[in-house]
Amino acid sequence: MGVDDSPGRPDADRRYAERVLHISGAWQRAARGAGLLSPDGALAPTIFAEITAAAVRHDAVNLGQGFPDEDGPIEVLDAATEAIRSGVNQYPPGRGMPVLRDAIADHQHRFYGIDLDPEREILVTAGATEALTAALLALLDGPEDEVVVFEPYYDSYAAAIALAGARLVPVPLRWPALEPDLDDLRAAVSDRTRIILVNDPHNPTGTMFTADVRQEIVLLAERHDALIVTDEVYEHLVMGAAHTPISTLPGAAGRTLTISSGGKTFRTTGWKVGWVSGPADLVDAVLAVKQYLTYVNGAPFQPAIAVGLGLPDTYFDDLAATQRERRDLLGAGLTAAGFDVSIPAGSYFTVADVRPMMAPGEDASDICRALPERVGVAAIPLTAFVTAEHRAQYSSLVRFAACKRTDVIAEAARRLAASAL
């Protein structure tokens, strides 16, 4: 009999780890880019997994990961059920089902006045993450290419940029406003910049970019002949001014790929139905890569998301109003706990400075590991979303996700307020 190298026993675990460390490949670039590879090559678990496990152990309210704990609109759920029962269970077309591509085009015109050809300018993907990864793999060409990213950033960005062999160039969002400085932005963009990657509304900070920032992004992209890729999955989770896609700005449409999904808008994150839209030649480039990733996905969910995109304005208004209520509940609890809070304009997320809770030598990661037991609430340190060289700038900042039921957010706020020092 051979040696059993599968994990589960101490000796097997050791042999398995040693074998993994000697398997070379692009996975190492992706893991290193995401900050999950130690100097000796060991693969570390994500902070999300660690904090979630702690939340379960201590029965804490988990405000770490950004997914809802309630179902989406019944019209959307019923449409998926009907599609399954009607036999919509095989491969959909490679670009996505026509009913969904038509619905995306109608949505973009209805909310933003954007006119798209659903046959050539829209591609359905396995969530926004696949759209982003496929776009970066399609449009980057090795170490000479740079991608300007606003830091902190959604963690898949760094992994996908590294997988493409390109270089990430961060532009910091500065506390307490968590907005970019225009001089920092100008210094980051150069003739080596292939893509400016924009996440607006922003995860993990909840920031929405000002008109000046959006305009500067377009001007710099024009000046340096760069492309713009936008991640707009929180487009309907806004609590102030309406979302403005960068592609609507003069000079932007011809060089911008816009990415979104139904997961956040319709509380269906597990369905993984996203899309990318923009100039046909850029969408074709993304398709050339995407078709060898998932090929296609979610046949019965695609017509259901199409139903969601056609819901009346009241649905989208109520969605934003509910998120505003939850943001305010969470912010009040964080403030009562003695933390400084950056009030988000969009997304699920609120950032707080937990410095009053930190002992000498501690940082936000230490606090987040202790919060589930000490306070009964789980959250994620902002250092999980930054480059190693910039960790110090964010060392006391923590992201809380207000995407759970209102009663759950109220209980988290009560626990936080009760923990006031």
Short mmCIF file of N, CA and C in Angstrom, two decimals, residues 176-178 201-202 204-208 237-240 323-324 326-328 330-331 334 341-352 400 402:
data_model
loop_
_atom_site.label_atom_id
_atom_site.label_comp_id
_atom_site.label_asym_id
_atom_site.label_seq_id
_atom_site.Cartn_x
_atom_site.Cartn_y
_atom_site.Cartn_z
N PRO A 176 -9.91 60.49 7.81
CA PRO A 176 -11.20 59.85 8.08
C PRO A 176 -12.19 59.90 6.93
N ALA A 177 -11.93 60.73 5.91
CA ALA A 177 -12.90 60.83 4.82
C ALA A 177 -12.90 59.58 3.96
N LEU A 178 -11.78 58.86 3.94
CA LEU A 178 -11.60 57.69 3.09
C LEU A 178 -11.87 58.04 1.63
N PRO A 201 -19.96 52.28 -5.74
CA PRO A 201 -19.60 52.43 -4.33
C PRO A 201 -18.54 51.42 -3.91
N HIS A 202 -17.76 51.83 -2.90
CA HIS A 202 -16.50 51.15 -2.63
C HIS A 202 -16.59 50.13 -1.49
N PRO A 204 -13.80 48.06 0.68
CA PRO A 204 -14.47 47.88 1.96
C PRO A 204 -14.85 49.15 2.71
N THR A 205 -14.76 50.34 2.13
CA THR A 205 -14.89 51.55 2.95
C THR A 205 -16.27 52.19 2.94
N GLY A 206 -17.11 51.87 1.93
CA GLY A 206 -18.39 52.54 1.81
C GLY A 206 -18.33 53.90 1.15
N THR A 207 -17.15 54.28 0.68
CA THR A 207 -16.97 55.57 0.01
C THR A 207 -17.67 55.58 -1.35
N MET A 208 -18.18 56.73 -1.74
CA MET A 208 -18.59 56.97 -3.12
C MET A 208 -17.75 58.13 -3.64
N LEU A 237 -27.17 50.24 -3.68
CA LEU A 237 -27.06 50.34 -2.22
C LEU A 237 -26.38 51.66 -1.87
N VAL A 238 -27.07 52.75 -2.20
CA VAL A 238 -26.54 54.09 -1.98
C VAL A 238 -27.47 54.82 -1.02
N MET A 239 -26.89 55.71 -0.20
CA MET A 239 -27.66 56.31 0.89
C MET A 239 -27.63 57.83 0.86
N GLY A 240 -27.25 58.35 -0.28
CA GLY A 240 -27.23 59.79 -0.46
C GLY A 240 -27.47 60.09 -1.92
N GLN A 323 -31.07 49.84 3.78
CA GLN A 323 -29.64 49.86 4.05
C GLN A 323 -29.24 51.09 4.84
N ARG A 324 -29.88 52.22 4.57
CA ARG A 324 -29.60 53.45 5.32
C ARG A 324 -29.97 53.26 6.80
N ARG A 326 -30.04 50.47 8.49
CA ARG A 326 -29.08 49.55 9.11
C ARG A 326 -27.73 50.23 9.31
N ARG A 327 -27.33 51.04 8.36
CA ARG A 327 -26.09 51.80 8.53
C ARG A 327 -26.16 52.68 9.76
N ASP A 328 -27.28 53.37 9.92
CA ASP A 328 -27.41 54.30 11.05
C ASP A 328 -27.44 53.56 12.39
N LEU A 330 -25.99 50.63 13.06
CA LEU A 330 -24.63 50.17 13.32
C LEU A 330 -23.73 51.32 13.72
N GLY A 331 -23.83 52.43 13.01
CA GLY A 331 -22.99 53.59 13.32
C GLY A 331 -23.24 54.11 14.72
N LEU A 334 -21.44 51.76 17.16
CA LEU A 334 -19.99 51.96 17.10
C LEU A 334 -19.59 53.26 17.79
N VAL A 341 -16.09 56.98 13.60
CA VAL A 341 -16.75 56.24 12.53
C VAL A 341 -16.74 57.08 11.26
N SER A 342 -16.43 56.45 10.13
CA SER A 342 -16.57 57.08 8.83
C SER A 342 -17.94 56.70 8.28
N ILE A 343 -18.81 57.68 8.09
CA ILE A 343 -20.18 57.40 7.67
C ILE A 343 -20.19 57.05 6.18
N PRO A 344 -20.58 55.83 5.82
CA PRO A 344 -20.53 55.43 4.42
C PRO A 344 -21.64 56.05 3.60
N ALA A 345 -21.35 56.31 2.32
CA ALA A 345 -22.35 56.83 1.40
C ALA A 345 -23.00 55.72 0.59
N GLY A 346 -22.37 54.54 0.57
CA GLY A 346 -22.91 53.43 -0.19
C GLY A 346 -22.32 52.12 0.29
N SER A 347 -22.79 51.03 -0.28
CA SER A 347 -22.36 49.65 0.01
C SER A 347 -22.92 49.17 1.33
N TYR A 348 -22.41 48.01 1.81
CA TYR A 348 -22.82 47.43 3.07
C TYR A 348 -21.99 47.92 4.25
N PHE A 349 -20.88 48.61 4.02
CA PHE A 349 -19.79 48.63 4.98
C PHE A 349 -19.61 49.96 5.70
N THR A 350 -19.23 49.85 6.98
CA THR A 350 -18.88 50.98 7.81
C THR A 350 -17.50 50.71 8.40
N VAL A 351 -16.63 51.72 8.36
CA VAL A 351 -15.28 51.60 8.91
C VAL A 351 -15.21 52.39 10.22
N ALA A 352 -14.64 51.76 11.25
CA ALA A 352 -14.47 52.41 12.54
C ALA A 352 -13.01 52.32 12.97
N PHE A 400 -17.04 46.83 9.36
CA PHE A 400 -18.25 46.15 9.82
C PHE A 400 -19.26 46.14 8.68
N ALA A 402 -23.05 45.87 7.46
CA ALA A 402 -24.43 46.05 7.92
C ALA A 402 -25.41 45.48 6.90
#
